[in-house]
Structure formats: structure tokens, C-alpha cells
mmCIF file of C-alpha atoms in Angstrom:
data_model
loop_
_atom_site.group_PDB
_atom_site.id
_atom_site.type_symbol
_atom_site.label_atom_id
_atom_site.label_comp_id
_atom_site.label_asym_id
_atom_site.label_seq_id
_atom_site.Cartn_x
_atom_site.Cartn_y
_atom_site.Cartn_z
ATOM 1 C CA UNK A 1 -5.227 -7.089 21.923
ATOM 2 C CA UNK A 2 -8.149 -6.893 19.482
ATOM 3 C CA UNK A 3 -7.908 -8.978 16.319
ATOM 4 C CA UNK A 4 -7.221 -7.016 13.131
ATOM 5 C CA UNK A 5 -10.041 -8.822 11.349
ATOM 6 C CA UNK A 6 -12.531 -7.337 13.849
ATOM 7 C CA UNK A 7 -11.454 -3.862 12.735
ATOM 8 C CA UNK A 8 -12.400 -4.763 9.156
ATOM 9 C CA UNK A 9 -15.674 -6.509 10.017
ATOM 10 C CA UNK A 10 -18.979 -4.964 9.009
ATOM 11 C CA UNK A 11 -20.546 -6.654 12.059
ATOM 12 C CA UNK A 12 -18.558 -4.805 14.726
ATOM 13 C CA UNK A 13 -20.514 -3.124 17.482
ATOM 14 C CA UNK A 14 -21.144 0.609 17.283
ATOM 15 C CA UNK A 15 -19.762 1.002 20.793
ATOM 16 C CA UNK A 16 -16.132 0.621 19.633
ATOM 17 C CA UNK A 17 -14.322 3.955 19.929
ATOM 18 C CA UNK A 18 -13.057 5.213 16.577
ATOM 19 C CA UNK A 19 -10.971 8.136 15.374
ATOM 20 C CA UNK A 20 -11.521 9.558 11.893
ATOM 21 C CA UNK A 21 -8.229 10.655 10.308
ATOM 22 C CA UNK A 22 -7.255 12.651 7.237
ATOM 23 C CA UNK A 23 -5.563 11.121 4.185
ATOM 24 C CA UNK A 24 -2.002 11.904 5.334
ATOM 25 C CA UNK A 25 -2.511 10.226 8.715
ATOM 26 C CA UNK A 26 -4.295 7.262 7.100
ATOM 27 C CA UNK A 27 -1.325 6.667 4.790
ATOM 28 C CA UNK A 28 1.110 6.960 7.702
ATOM 29 C CA UNK A 29 -0.972 4.437 9.643
ATOM 30 C CA UNK A 30 -0.991 2.022 6.686
ATOM 31 C CA UNK A 31 2.802 2.365 6.396
ATOM 32 C CA UNK A 32 3.144 1.733 10.176
ATOM 33 C CA UNK A 33 4.721 5.149 10.650
ATOM 34 C CA UNK A 34 4.150 7.214 13.789
ATOM 35 C CA UNK A 35 0.910 9.180 13.840
ATOM 36 C CA UNK A 36 -0.042 11.939 16.244
ATOM 37 C CA UNK A 37 -3.442 11.902 17.940
ATOM 38 C CA UNK A 38 -3.490 14.855 20.338
ATOM 39 C CA UNK A 39 -6.019 14.968 23.172
ATOM 40 C CA UNK A 40 -6.951 11.286 22.966
ATOM 41 C CA UNK A 41 -7.607 9.400 26.202
ATOM 42 C CA UNK A 42 -5.693 6.193 26.884
ATOM 43 C CA UNK A 43 -7.224 3.087 25.352
ATOM 44 C CA UNK A 44 -7.930 1.124 22.169
ATOM 45 C CA UNK A 45 -9.301 2.887 19.089
ATOM 46 C CA UNK A 46 -10.158 2.046 15.522
ATOM 47 C CA UNK A 47 -8.556 4.287 12.929
ATOM 48 C CA UNK A 48 -11.085 5.237 10.241
ATOM 49 C CA UNK A 49 -10.662 7.000 6.913
ATOM 50 C CA UNK A 50 -13.852 8.154 5.171
ATOM 51 C CA UNK A 51 -15.814 5.860 7.481
ATOM 52 C CA UNK A 52 -13.771 2.752 6.593
ATOM 53 C CA UNK A 53 -11.933 1.092 9.468
ATOM 54 C CA UNK A 54 -8.220 0.584 8.791
ATOM 55 C CA UNK A 55 -7.044 -1.027 12.013
ATOM 56 C CA UNK A 56 -6.278 -0.632 15.701
ATOM 57 C CA UNK A 57 -4.172 1.773 17.714
ATOM 58 C CA UNK A 58 -3.580 1.921 21.434
ATOM 59 C CA UNK A 59 -3.243 5.412 22.882
ATOM 60 C CA UNK A 60 -0.832 5.497 25.817
ATOM 61 C CA UNK A 61 -0.958 9.186 26.688
ATOM 62 C CA UNK A 62 2.334 10.386 25.225
ATOM 63 C CA UNK A 63 2.309 8.151 22.126
ATOM 64 C CA UNK A 64 0.162 5.859 20.010
ATOM 65 C CA UNK A 65 1.041 2.231 19.205
ATOM 66 C CA UNK A 66 0.011 1.039 15.743
ATOM 67 C CA UNK A 67 -1.291 -2.559 15.690
ATOM 68 C CA UNK A 68 -1.588 -2.962 11.922
ATOM 69 C CA UNK A 69 -0.145 -6.408 11.109
ATOM 70 C CA UNK A 70 3.409 -5.971 9.822
ATOM 71 C CA UNK A 71 2.720 -7.982 6.683
ATOM 72 C CA UNK A 72 -0.162 -5.658 5.763
ATOM 73 C CA UNK A 73 1.819 -2.413 5.782
ATOM 74 C CA UNK A 74 2.401 -0.363 2.641
ATOM 75 C CA UNK A 75 6.078 -0.583 1.753
ATOM 76 C CA UNK A 76 6.185 1.429 -1.473
ATOM 77 C CA UNK A 77 6.669 5.193 -1.625
ATOM 78 C CA UNK A 78 3.315 6.931 -1.955
ATOM 79 C CA UNK A 79 3.451 10.609 -2.872
ATOM 80 C CA UNK A 80 0.871 13.101 -4.081
ATOM 81 C CA UNK A 81 2.621 13.150 -7.476
ATOM 82 C CA UNK A 82 1.739 9.479 -7.972
ATOM 83 C CA UNK A 83 -1.914 10.201 -7.206
ATOM 84 C CA UNK A 84 -2.254 12.814 -10.001
#
């Protein structure tokens, strides 16, 4: 399993597969909720939002495992109303 700190490093190799996600999926990832990544081959991927790496997922075909460290997850309710 890749280390979470590698996902955040500016020195990571460009050969690491990454998936750019929209805001809603990025927030779900950061809350350790299930995210859907259709048509993704099995393997390890970085989840990126606006080019910034957030962490690792492992695609297993029918689901995606989120490897964000449990202590790093967002626990508060984040809604669009709070962003305005």
C-alpha cells in the first residue's frame, strides 16, 4: 500500500496514475465516503482535485477502496450553503 505522504509529495514521479475528480467527489473522498469511478481499470490511483493530490484509492473493478488515513477525514457537515 502506498504511503499517504507520497500522495502529497511534490517530488512524486509523473508516472503515477491519477484521476481528476469534481468538487462533490473530492469532498466525498475527504470524508471517506464511497465514490464512483466508472470505467477505471483495477489498480492504485491518486485522486486529484484541481491538480492537487488528495490521496490514494484502489480500484477493484466493482468498487473503489479509499485509503485516506482515518484521522485525516473530514467529519463535519459540508454543504453548499456553508460555502456561500
